[in-house]
Amino acid sequence: MSIEYTTDKEAAALRLMDFSQLWAGRADTFDAENESTEVDRRQFFTGLLSCYNVSDEDLQTAIDEAASLNSSGLENPVDILWPAKVIGRAVEPGTDLVESLNSLLVDIPESADNPSLVVVTDFANICKLSLADDSETETFPVTELPDRVEDFFLFAEVEVEDEDDEEEE
């Protein structure tokens, strides 16, 4: 098996620029009277993954896995769960993102297959923790996403079978 990428960093950064501008604007519309919906939360995460050309099949898997986990009665539902890649939750503006991320860490099920990345957002900001490299928890405005294209590049990784592997089987 080898790793290939579904997109290049420059293309992903350009898509992240559009994505971050869209969500920075939408985040301003969420207030006490106009809370985010499940659709908003799903659109945020599928939009983020789409910036890296994640396949429709993988997007659907991530949505279905989250729905399956949520049906188990989690107190704070997850919005995206792509086993071994990412688990994410969107929260209402004004919520402490680090506290929400720590809560999500407690909720990670075995079925998540040790996700590399834990992400919490209030749509205007993102708090992330990479479990793959023991990095520190980072919180930053969504508008910085294009500058942080590499932080999420694992979404673009796909494993492909090498021809040598196929011949051995």
Coordinates of C-alpha atoms in Angstrom, one line a residue:
M1 CA 0.0 0.0 0.0
S2 CA 1.1 3.5 -0.7
I3 CA -0.4 6.9 0.0
E4 CA -1.6 9.2 -2.8
Y5 CA -3.3 12.5 -2.5
T6 CA -6.6 13.5 -4.1
T7 CA -5.6 17.2 -4.4
D8 CA -2.6 19.4 -4.1
K9 CA -2.0 21.9 -1.4
E10 CA -2.4 25.0 -3.6
A11 CA -5.8 23.8 -4.9
A12 CA -6.9 22.9 -1.4
A13 CA -5.8 26.3 -0.1
L14 CA -7.8 28.1 -2.8
R15 CA -10.9 26.1 -1.9
L16 CA -10.3 26.8 1.8
M17 CA -10.2 30.5 1.1
D18 CA -13.7 30.4 -0.4
F19 CA -14.9 28.0 2.4
S20 CA -13.5 30.2 5.2
Q21 CA -15.0 33.4 3.8
L22 CA -18.4 31.7 3.4
W23 CA -18.4 30.4 7.0
A24 CA -16.9 33.6 8.6
G25 CA -20.0 35.4 7.1
R26 CA -22.4 32.7 8.1
A27 CA -21.0 32.6 11.7
D28 CA -22.2 36.1 12.1
T29 CA -25.8 35.1 11.5
F30 CA -25.9 32.6 14.4
D31 CA -27.1 34.2 17.6
A32 CA -29.5 33.5 20.4
E33 CA -32.5 33.7 18.1
N34 CA -31.0 32.0 15.1
E35 CA -29.1 28.9 16.3
S36 CA -27.3 26.6 14.0
T37 CA -29.1 23.5 12.8
E38 CA -28.0 20.0 12.1
V39 CA -27.8 20.9 8.4
D40 CA -25.5 23.8 9.2
R41 CA -23.2 21.6 11.2
R42 CA -23.1 18.9 8.6
Q43 CA -22.5 21.4 5.8
F44 CA -19.6 22.9 7.7
F45 CA -17.8 19.6 8.0
T46 CA -18.6 18.2 4.6
G47 CA -17.6 21.5 3.1
L48 CA -14.3 21.4 4.9
L49 CA -13.6 17.8 3.8
S50 CA -14.7 18.7 0.2
C51 CA -11.9 21.3 0.1
Y52 CA -9.5 18.3 0.0
N53 CA -11.5 16.4 -2.7
V54 CA -12.8 13.8 -0.3
S55 CA -15.0 11.4 -2.2
D56 CA -18.8 11.4 -1.9
E57 CA -18.5 7.9 -0.6
D58 CA -16.2 8.9 2.2
L59 CA -18.3 11.9 3.0
Q60 CA -21.4 9.7 3.3
T61 CA -19.4 7.3 5.5
A62 CA -18.4 10.1 7.8
I63 CA -22.0 11.3 8.1
D64 CA -23.4 7.8 8.6
E65 CA -20.8 6.9 11.2
A66 CA -21.7 10.1 13.2
A67 CA -25.4 9.3 13.0
S68 CA -24.8 5.7 14.2
L69 CA -22.7 7.0 17.1
N70 CA -25.3 9.6 18.0
S71 CA -28.1 7.0 18.0
S72 CA -26.3 5.4 21.0
G73 CA -27.4 8.3 23.1
L74 CA -24.4 10.6 23.3
E75 CA -25.2 13.6 25.5
N76 CA -23.3 15.9 23.0
P77 CA -23.7 14.5 19.5
V78 CA -20.9 14.5 17.0
D79 CA -21.3 15.9 13.5
I80 CA -18.7 14.0 11.6
L81 CA -16.9 10.7 12.3
W82 CA -14.5 9.4 9.6
P83 CA -12.9 6.4 11.4
A84 CA -9.1 6.8 11.7
K85 CA -9.2 10.3 10.2
V86 CA -11.4 12.8 12.1
I87 CA -14.1 13.3 14.7
G88 CA -15.8 16.6 14.9
R89 CA -18.5 18.6 16.6
A90 CA -19.9 22.1 15.9
V91 CA -21.1 24.1 18.9
E92 CA -23.0 27.3 19.3
P93 CA -21.1 30.6 19.2
G94 CA -19.8 31.6 22.7
T95 CA -19.2 28.0 23.7
D96 CA -15.7 27.3 25.2
L97 CA -14.1 25.4 22.3
V98 CA -11.2 23.9 24.3
E99 CA -13.7 22.6 26.9
S100 CA -15.9 21.2 24.1
L101 CA -12.9 19.5 22.5
N102 CA -11.9 17.9 25.9
S103 CA -15.5 16.7 26.2
L104 CA -15.3 15.2 22.7
L105 CA -12.1 13.4 23.6
V106 CA -14.0 11.6 26.4
D107 CA -16.7 10.6 24.0
I108 CA -14.5 9.1 21.3
P109 CA -15.7 5.5 20.8
E110 CA -13.6 2.5 19.9
S111 CA -15.5 2.5 16.5
A112 CA -13.7 5.8 15.7
D113 CA -10.6 3.7 15.1
N114 CA -8.3 6.3 16.8
P115 CA -9.0 9.4 14.7
S116 CA -5.9 11.4 13.8
L117 CA -7.7 14.7 14.3
V118 CA -10.3 16.0 16.8
V119 CA -12.0 19.2 15.6
V120 CA -14.6 21.5 17.3
T121 CA -15.9 24.6 15.7
D122 CA -18.3 27.5 16.5
F123 CA -18.2 28.3 12.7
A124 CA -16.2 31.4 13.3
N125 CA -13.3 29.6 15.1
I126 CA -11.8 26.1 15.0
C127 CA -10.2 24.2 17.9
K128 CA -8.2 21.2 16.8
L129 CA -6.0 18.6 18.3
S130 CA -3.9 16.2 16.3
L131 CA -3.8 12.8 18.1
A132 CA -1.3 11.6 15.4
D133 CA 1.6 13.7 16.5
D134 CA 0.8 14.7 20.1
S135 CA 0.6 18.4 19.2
E136 CA -0.9 21.0 21.4
T137 CA -4.6 22.0 21.2
E138 CA -4.8 25.0 18.8
T139 CA -7.7 27.5 18.4
F140 CA -7.8 29.9 15.5
P141 CA -10.3 31.9 13.3
V142 CA -11.9 30.0 10.4
T143 CA -10.4 32.7 8.2
E144 CA -6.9 31.3 8.8
L145 CA -7.8 27.9 7.2
P146 CA -6.1 28.7 3.9
D147 CA -2.8 29.3 5.8
R148 CA -3.2 26.0 7.7
V149 CA -3.9 23.8 4.6
E150 CA -1.3 21.3 5.8
D151 CA -3.0 20.9 9.2
F152 CA -5.9 19.1 7.6
F153 CA -4.1 17.5 4.6
L154 CA -4.7 14.0 6.0
F155 CA -8.2 14.4 4.5
A156 CA -6.6 14.2 1.0
E157 CA -4.7 11.0 1.7
V158 CA -5.9 7.8 0.1
E159 CA -4.3 4.4 0.3
V160 CA -3.8 2.7 -3.0
E161 CA -2.6 -0.8 -3.6
D162 CA 0.7 -1.0 -5.4
E163 CA 0.9 -3.2 -8.4
D164 CA 3.5 -5.3 -6.6
D165 CA 0.9 -5.9 -3.8
E166 CA -1.7 -7.0 -6.3
E167 CA 0.6 -9.5 -8.0
E168 CA 1.5 -11.1 -4.6
E169 CA -2.1 -11.8 -3.8

